GROMACS .gro file of C-alpha atoms in nm:
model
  354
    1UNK     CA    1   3.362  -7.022 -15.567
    2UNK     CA    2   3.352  -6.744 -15.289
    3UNK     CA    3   3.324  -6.847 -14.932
    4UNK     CA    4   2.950  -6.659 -14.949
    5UNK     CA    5   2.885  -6.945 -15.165
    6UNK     CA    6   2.993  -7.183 -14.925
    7UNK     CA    7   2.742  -6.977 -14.641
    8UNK     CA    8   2.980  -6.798 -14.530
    9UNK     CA    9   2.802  -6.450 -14.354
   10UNK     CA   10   2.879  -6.126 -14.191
   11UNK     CA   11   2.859  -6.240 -13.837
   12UNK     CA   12   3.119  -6.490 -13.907
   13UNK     CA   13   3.330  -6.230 -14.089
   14UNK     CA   14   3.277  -6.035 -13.744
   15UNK     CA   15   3.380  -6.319 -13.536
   16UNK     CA   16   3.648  -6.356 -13.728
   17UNK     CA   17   3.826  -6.016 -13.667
   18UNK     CA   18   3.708  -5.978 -13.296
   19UNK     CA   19   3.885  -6.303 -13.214
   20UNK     CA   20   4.212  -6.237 -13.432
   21UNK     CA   21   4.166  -6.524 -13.647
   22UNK     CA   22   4.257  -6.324 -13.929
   23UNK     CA   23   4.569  -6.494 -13.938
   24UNK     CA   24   4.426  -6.799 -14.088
   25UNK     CA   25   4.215  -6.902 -14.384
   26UNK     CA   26   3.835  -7.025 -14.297
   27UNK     CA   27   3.693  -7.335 -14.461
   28UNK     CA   28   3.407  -7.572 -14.380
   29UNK     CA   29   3.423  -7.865 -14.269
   30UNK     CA   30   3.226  -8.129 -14.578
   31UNK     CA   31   3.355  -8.415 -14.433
   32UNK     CA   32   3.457  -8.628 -14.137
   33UNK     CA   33   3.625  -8.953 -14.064
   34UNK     CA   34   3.662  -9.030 -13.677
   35UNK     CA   35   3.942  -8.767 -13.606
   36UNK     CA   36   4.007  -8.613 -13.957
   37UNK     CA   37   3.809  -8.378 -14.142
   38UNK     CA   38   3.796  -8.306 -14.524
   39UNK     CA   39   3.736  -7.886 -14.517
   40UNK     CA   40   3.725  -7.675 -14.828
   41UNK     CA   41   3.754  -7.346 -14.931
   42UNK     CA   42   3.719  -7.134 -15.234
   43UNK     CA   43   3.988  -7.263 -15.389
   44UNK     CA   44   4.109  -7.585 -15.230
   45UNK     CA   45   3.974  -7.929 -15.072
   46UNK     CA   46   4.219  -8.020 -14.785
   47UNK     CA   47   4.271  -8.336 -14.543
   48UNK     CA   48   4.298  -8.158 -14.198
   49UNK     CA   49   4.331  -8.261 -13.847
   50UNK     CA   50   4.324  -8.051 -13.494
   51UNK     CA   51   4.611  -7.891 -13.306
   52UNK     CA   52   4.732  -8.014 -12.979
   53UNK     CA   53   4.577  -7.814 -12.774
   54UNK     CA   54   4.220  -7.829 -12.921
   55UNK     CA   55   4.164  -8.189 -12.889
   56UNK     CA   56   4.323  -8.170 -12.546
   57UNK     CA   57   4.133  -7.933 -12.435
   58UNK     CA   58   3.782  -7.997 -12.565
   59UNK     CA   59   3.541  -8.072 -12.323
   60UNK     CA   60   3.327  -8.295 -12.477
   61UNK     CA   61   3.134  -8.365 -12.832
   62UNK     CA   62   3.008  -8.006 -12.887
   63UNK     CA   63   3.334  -7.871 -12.857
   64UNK     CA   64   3.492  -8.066 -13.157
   65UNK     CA   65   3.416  -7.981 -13.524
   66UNK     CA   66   3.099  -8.169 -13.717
   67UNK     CA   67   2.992  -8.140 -14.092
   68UNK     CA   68   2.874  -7.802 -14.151
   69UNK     CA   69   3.126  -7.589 -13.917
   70UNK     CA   70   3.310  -7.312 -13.984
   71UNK     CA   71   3.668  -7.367 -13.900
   72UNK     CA   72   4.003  -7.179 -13.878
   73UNK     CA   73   4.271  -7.335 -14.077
   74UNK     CA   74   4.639  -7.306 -14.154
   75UNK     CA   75   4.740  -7.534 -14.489
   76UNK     CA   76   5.092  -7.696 -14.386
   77UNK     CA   77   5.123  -7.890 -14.750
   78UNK     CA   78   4.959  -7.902 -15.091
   79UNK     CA   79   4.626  -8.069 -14.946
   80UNK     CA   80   4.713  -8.075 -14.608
   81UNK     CA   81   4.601  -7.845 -14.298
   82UNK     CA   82   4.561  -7.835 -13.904
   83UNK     CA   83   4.197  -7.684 -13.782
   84UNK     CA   84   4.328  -7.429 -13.515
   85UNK     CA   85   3.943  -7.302 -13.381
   86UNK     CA   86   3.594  -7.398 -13.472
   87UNK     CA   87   3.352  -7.105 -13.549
   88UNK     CA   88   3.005  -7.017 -13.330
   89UNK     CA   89   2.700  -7.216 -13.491
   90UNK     CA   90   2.392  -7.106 -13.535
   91UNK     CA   91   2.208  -7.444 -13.530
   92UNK     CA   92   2.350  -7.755 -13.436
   93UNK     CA   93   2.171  -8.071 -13.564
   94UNK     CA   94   2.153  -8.391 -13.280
   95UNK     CA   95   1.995  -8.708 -13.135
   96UNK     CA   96   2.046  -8.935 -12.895
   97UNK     CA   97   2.313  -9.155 -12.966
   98UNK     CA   98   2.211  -9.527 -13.028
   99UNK     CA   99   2.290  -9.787 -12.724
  100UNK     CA  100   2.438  -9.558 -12.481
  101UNK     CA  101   2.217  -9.354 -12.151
  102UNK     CA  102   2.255  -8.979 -12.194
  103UNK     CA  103   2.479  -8.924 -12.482
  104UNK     CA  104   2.430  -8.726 -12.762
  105UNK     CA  105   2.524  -8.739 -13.149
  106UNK     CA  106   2.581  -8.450 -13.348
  107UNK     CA  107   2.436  -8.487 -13.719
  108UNK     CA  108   2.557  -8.152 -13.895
  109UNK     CA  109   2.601  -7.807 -13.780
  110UNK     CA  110   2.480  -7.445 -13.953
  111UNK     CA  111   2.199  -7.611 -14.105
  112UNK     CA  112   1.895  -7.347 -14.225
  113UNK     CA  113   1.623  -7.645 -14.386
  114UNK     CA  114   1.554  -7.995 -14.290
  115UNK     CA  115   1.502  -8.215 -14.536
  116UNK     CA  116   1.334  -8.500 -14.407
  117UNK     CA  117   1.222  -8.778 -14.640
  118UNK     CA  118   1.009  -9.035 -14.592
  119UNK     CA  119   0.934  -9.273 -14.877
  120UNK     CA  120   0.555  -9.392 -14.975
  121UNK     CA  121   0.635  -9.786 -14.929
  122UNK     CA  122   0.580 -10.041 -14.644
  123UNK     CA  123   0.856  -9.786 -14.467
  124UNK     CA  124   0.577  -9.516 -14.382
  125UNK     CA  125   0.618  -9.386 -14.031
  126UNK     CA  126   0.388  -9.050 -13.965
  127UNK     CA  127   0.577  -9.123 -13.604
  128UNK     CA  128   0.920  -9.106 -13.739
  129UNK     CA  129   0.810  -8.811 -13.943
  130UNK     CA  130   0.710  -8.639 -13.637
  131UNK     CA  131   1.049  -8.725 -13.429
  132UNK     CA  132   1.207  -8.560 -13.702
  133UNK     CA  133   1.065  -8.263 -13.671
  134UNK     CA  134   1.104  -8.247 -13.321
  135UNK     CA  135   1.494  -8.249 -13.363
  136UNK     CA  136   1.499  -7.980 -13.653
  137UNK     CA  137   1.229  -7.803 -13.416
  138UNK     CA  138   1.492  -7.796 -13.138
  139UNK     CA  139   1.762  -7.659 -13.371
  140UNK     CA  140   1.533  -7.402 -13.505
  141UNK     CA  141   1.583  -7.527 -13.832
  142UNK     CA  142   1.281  -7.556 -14.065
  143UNK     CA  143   1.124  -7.861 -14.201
  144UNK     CA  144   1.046  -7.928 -14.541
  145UNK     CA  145   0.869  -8.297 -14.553
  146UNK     CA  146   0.994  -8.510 -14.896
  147UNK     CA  147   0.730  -8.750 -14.942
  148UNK     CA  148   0.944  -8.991 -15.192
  149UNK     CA  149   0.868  -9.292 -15.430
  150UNK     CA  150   0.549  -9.138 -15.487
  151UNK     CA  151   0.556  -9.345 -15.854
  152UNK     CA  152   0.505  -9.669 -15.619
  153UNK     CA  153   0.142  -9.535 -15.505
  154UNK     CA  154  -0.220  -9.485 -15.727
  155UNK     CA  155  -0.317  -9.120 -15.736
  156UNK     CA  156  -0.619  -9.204 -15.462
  157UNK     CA  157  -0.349  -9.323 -15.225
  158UNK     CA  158  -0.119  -9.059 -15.298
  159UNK     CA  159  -0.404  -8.776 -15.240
  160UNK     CA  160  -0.520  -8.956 -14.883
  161UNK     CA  161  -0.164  -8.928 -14.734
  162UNK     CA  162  -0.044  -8.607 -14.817
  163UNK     CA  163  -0.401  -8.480 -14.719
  164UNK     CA  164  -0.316  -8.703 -14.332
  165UNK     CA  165   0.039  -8.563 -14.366
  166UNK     CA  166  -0.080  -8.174 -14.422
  167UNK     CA  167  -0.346  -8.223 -14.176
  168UNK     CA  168  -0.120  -8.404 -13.881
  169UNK     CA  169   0.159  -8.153 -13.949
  170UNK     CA  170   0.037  -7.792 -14.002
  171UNK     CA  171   0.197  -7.520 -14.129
  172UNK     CA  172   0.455  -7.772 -14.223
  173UNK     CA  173   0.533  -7.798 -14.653
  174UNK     CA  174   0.506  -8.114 -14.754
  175UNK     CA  175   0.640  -8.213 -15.124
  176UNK     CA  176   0.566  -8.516 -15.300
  177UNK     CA  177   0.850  -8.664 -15.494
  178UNK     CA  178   0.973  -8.916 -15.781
  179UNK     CA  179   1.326  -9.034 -15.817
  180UNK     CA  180   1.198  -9.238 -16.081
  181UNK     CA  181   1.007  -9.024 -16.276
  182UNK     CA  182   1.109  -8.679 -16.182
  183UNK     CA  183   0.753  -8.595 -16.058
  184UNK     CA  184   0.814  -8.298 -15.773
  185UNK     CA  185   1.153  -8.259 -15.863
  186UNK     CA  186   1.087  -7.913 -16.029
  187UNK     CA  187   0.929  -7.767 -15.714
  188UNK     CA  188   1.197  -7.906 -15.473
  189UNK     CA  189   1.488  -7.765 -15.697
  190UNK     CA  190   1.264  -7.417 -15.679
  191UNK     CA  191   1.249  -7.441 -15.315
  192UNK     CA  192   1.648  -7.448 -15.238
  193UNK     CA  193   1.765  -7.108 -15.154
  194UNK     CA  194   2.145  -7.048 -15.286
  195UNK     CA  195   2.386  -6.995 -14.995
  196UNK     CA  196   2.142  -7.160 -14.766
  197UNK     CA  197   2.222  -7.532 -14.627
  198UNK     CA  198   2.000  -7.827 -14.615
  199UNK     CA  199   2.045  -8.149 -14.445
  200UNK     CA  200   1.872  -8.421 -14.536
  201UNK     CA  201   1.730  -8.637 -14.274
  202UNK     CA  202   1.570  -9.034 -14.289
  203UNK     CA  203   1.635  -9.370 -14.287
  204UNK     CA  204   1.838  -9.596 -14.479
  205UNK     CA  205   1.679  -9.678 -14.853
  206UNK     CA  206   1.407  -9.413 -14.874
  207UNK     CA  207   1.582  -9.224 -15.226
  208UNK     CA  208   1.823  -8.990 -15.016
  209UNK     CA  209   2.133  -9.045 -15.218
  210UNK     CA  210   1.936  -9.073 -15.577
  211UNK     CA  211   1.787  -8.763 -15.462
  212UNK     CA  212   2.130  -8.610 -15.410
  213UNK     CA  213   2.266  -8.727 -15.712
  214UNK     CA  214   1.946  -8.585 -15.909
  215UNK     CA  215   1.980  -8.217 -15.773
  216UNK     CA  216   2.344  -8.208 -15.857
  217UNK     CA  217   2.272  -8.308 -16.204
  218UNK     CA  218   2.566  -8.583 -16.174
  219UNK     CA  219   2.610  -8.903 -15.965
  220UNK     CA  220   2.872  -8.815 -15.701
  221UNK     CA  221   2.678  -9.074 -15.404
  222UNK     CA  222   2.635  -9.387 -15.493
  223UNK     CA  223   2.290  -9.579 -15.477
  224UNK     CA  224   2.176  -9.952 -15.395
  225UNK     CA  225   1.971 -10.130 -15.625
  226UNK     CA  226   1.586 -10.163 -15.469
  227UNK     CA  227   1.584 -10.504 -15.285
  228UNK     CA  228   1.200 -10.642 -15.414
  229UNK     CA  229   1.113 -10.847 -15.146
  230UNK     CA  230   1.147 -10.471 -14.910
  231UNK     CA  231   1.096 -10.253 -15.160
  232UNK     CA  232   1.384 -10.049 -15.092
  233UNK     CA  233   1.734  -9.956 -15.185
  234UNK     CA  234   2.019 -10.093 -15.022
  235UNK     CA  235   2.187  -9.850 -14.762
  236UNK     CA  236   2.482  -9.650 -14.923
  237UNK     CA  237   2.591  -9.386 -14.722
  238UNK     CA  238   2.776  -9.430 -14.428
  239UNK     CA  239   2.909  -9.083 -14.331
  240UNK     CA  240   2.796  -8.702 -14.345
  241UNK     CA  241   2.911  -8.525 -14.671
  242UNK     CA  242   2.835  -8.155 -14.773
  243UNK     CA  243   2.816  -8.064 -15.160
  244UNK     CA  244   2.744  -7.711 -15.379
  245UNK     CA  245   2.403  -7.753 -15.589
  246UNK     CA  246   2.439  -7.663 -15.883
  247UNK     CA  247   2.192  -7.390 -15.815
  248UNK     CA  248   2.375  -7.248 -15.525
  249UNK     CA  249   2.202  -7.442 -15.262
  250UNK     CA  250   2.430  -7.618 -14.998
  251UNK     CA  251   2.320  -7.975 -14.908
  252UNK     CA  252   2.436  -8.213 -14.672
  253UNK     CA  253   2.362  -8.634 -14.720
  254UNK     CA  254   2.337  -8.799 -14.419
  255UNK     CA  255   2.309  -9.182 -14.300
  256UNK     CA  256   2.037  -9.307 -14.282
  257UNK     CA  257   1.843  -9.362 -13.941
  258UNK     CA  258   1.644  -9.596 -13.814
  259UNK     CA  259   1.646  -9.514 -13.471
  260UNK     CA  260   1.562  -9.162 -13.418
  261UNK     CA  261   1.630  -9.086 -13.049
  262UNK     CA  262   1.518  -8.754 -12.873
  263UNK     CA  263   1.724  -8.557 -12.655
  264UNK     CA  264   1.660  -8.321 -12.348
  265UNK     CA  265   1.542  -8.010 -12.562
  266UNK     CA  266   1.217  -7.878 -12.421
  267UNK     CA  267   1.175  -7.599 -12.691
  268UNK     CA  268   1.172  -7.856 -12.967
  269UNK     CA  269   0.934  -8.113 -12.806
  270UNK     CA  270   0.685  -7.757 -12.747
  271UNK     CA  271   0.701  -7.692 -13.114
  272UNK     CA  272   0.623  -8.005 -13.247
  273UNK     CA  273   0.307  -8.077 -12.990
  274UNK     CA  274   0.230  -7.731 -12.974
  275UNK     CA  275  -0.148  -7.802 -13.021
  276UNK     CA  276  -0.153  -8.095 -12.798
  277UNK     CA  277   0.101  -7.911 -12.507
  278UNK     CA  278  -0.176  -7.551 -12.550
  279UNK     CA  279  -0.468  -7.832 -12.411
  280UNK     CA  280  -0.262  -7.878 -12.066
  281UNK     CA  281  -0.302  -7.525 -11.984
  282UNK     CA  282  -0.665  -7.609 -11.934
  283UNK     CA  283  -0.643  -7.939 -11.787
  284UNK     CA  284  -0.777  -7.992 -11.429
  285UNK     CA  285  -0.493  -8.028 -11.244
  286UNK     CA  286  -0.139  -7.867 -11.281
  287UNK     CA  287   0.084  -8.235 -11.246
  288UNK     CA  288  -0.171  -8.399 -11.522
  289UNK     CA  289  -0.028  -8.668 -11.701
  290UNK     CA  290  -0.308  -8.680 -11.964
  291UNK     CA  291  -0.351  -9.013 -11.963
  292UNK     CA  292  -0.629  -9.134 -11.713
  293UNK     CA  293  -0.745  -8.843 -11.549
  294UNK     CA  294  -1.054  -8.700 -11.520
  295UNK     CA  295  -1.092  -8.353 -11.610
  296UNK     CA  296  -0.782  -8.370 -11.892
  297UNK     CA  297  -0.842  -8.112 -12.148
  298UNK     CA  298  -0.622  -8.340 -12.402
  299UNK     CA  299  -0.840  -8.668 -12.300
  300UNK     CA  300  -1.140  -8.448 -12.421
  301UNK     CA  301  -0.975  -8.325 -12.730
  302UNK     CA  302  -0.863  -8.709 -12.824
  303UNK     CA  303  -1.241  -8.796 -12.733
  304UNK     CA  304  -1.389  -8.510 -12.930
  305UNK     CA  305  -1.130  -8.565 -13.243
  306UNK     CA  306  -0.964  -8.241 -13.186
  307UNK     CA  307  -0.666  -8.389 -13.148
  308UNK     CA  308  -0.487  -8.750 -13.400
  309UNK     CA  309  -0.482  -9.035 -13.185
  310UNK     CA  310  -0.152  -9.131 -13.338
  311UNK     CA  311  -0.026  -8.812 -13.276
  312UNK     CA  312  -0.100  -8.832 -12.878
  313UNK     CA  313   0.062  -9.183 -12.864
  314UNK     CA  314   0.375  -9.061 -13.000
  315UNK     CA  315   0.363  -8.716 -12.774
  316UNK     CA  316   0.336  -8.979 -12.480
  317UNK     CA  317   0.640  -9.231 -12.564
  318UNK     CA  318   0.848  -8.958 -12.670
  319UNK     CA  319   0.775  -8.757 -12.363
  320UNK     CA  320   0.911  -9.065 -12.190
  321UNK     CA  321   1.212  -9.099 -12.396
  322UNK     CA  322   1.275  -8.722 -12.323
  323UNK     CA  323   1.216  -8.812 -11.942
  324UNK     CA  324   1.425  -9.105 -11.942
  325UNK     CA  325   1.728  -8.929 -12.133
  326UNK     CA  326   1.718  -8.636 -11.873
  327UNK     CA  327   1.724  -8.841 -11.562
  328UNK     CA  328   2.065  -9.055 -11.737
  329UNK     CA  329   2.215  -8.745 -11.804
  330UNK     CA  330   2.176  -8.613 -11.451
  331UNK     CA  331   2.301  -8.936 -11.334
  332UNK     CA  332   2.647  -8.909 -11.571
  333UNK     CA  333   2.691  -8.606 -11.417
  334UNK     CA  334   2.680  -8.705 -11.071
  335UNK     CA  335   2.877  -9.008 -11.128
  336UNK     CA  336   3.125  -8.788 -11.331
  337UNK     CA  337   3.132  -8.540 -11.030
  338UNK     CA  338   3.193  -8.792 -10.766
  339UNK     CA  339   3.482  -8.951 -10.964
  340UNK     CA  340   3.612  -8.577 -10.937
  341UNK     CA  341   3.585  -8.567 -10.590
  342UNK     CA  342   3.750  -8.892 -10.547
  343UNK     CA  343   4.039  -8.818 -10.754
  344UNK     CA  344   4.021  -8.473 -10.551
  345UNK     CA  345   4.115  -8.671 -10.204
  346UNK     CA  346   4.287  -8.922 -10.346
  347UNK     CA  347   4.588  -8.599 -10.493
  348UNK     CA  348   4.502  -8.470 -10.127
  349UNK     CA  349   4.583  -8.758  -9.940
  350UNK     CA  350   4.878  -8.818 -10.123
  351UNK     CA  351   5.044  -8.526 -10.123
  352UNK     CA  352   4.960  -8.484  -9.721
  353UNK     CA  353   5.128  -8.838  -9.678
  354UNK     CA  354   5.492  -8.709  -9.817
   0.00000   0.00000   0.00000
């Protein structure tokens, strides 16, 4: 294996030299377990952990490796290593993090496809389809939509929600897929570029592990049996893992998610209700909050059946979300930068007092 393989590219190579890293080996980081990381390289698999002086001086989440980085290591034993700098990413995979006001989680990093699957049962959600894309949107990474368990629907049924899917999400592909049977399987495999990495995104029990174990011809994840009463599989997965396909594609598993929290990014929110956000420009007034006034350009759309009604729902809540998160993260930071100041006057105080 070459570190190409692994998606390694010029402008890393470039980085590389400019910053005098040349002194160590690179690797990627394919695994992480609160502060340890599992990073490999062309020829080895090692257990590493961070110098000193990067944890210490990391300044918050983004500044600490995730699944998918690039990192600059230095192998101290057989299968042992210390991560000395994390490379520049050129996407960065997040949400907001579950129970807490303004912080963020990181999902993977250097990620080129989304793969976000969504299985046929009683778990359809068109709405958590389209949160989905609004957090690969923000990333500028592309969606690919993995419509699973397809062998659990009739033909009819099949047809009328991939046509609702296709027409909801435009320009967006949309695959339908059979762990079972190995319906769609072909196409998917066909569709995963070598060197390019894919992380696949959706909650817990909709095939992501089978999947996983399918395209690598082997089972390397392990899978739940499907529960009957839910018509499901049993949640396996519990961290982030990045594997080689065996045709060259680079694919990362991921937990599965039930709550799928937006964050502050404006440019993926645009994308995703592009159509809807291209009626404001012609609403009445400029501070419209197309919802009760008259004169709303998207009220008339909804009215005329421009625009799915589900669709607008879901733009509304999650513009709220994306409110709500940006007002608690302005209020961290001022709390954050009053307990500076306080700390400030406290040194101040003291040191005038001796």
């Amino acid at each position: 294996m070459t570190l190409a393989q692994l998606g390694y590219t010029n402008d890393l190579e470039a980085y590389r030299k400019t910053h005098q890293l040349n002194a160590f080996d690179v690797g990627r980081v394919i695994a992480e377990h609160k502060d340890r990381y599992v990073v490999r390289t062309p020829t080895a698999v090692f257990d590493a952990e961070l110098i000193g002086n990067l944890r210490f001086t990391a300044e918050n989440r983004y500044d600490l490796p995730a699944v998918g980085d690039w990192v600059a290591i230095s192998a101290y034993d057989e299968d042992k290593a210390l991560i000395h700098a994390v490379y520049p990413r050129h996407s960065l995979l997040e949400r907001k993090a579950v129970g807490t006001s303004g912080h963020i989680q990181l999902i993977a990093t250097n990620i080129d496809y989304g793969l976000i699957v969504q299985s046929v049962n009683r778990d359809f959600n068109s709405n958590r389809i389209e949160r989905y894309l609004a957090i690969c949107h923000a990333s500028k990474v592309v969606p690919i939509i993995v419509l699973s368990k397809v062998d659990l629907v009739d033909k009819t049924t099949l047809e009328t929600l991939l046509q609702d899917l296709k027409k909801r999400f435009k320009d967006i592909r949309v695959l339908p897929l059979s762990n079972t049977t190995a319906i769609g399987l072909e196409a998917l495999e066909a569709s995963i570029i070598a060197g390019k990495t894919y992380c696949l995104l959706g909650s817990s029990g909709v095939g992501k592990s089978t999947l996983l174990n399918k395209l690598m011809g082997q089972t390397i994840m392990e899978t739940g049996a499907i529960s009957q009463p839910i018509d499901r599989g049993r949640h396996i997965t519990s961290h982030r893992e990045l594997v080689v396909l065996q045709n060259g594609g680079i694919l990362i598993d991921n937990p599965g998610m039930r709550e799928v929290g937006i964050t502050a990014s404006e440019s993926g929110f645009e994308t995703t209700f592009e159509d809807i956000l291209k009626l404001a420009d012609d609403c009445k007034f400029r501070n419209c909050t197309h919802t009760t006034e008259k004169g709303c350009a998207i009220l008339q759309a909804l009215e005329d059946g421009v625009i799915d009604q589900a669709s607008y729902q879901n733009y509304l809540k999650m513009e709220r979300e994306k409110a709500h998160f940006e007002s608690s993260v302005a209020e961290r930071r001022k709390k954050d930068k009053d307990f500076g100041k306080m700390i400030k006057h406290f040194k101040n105080k003291k040191g005038r007092s001796v």
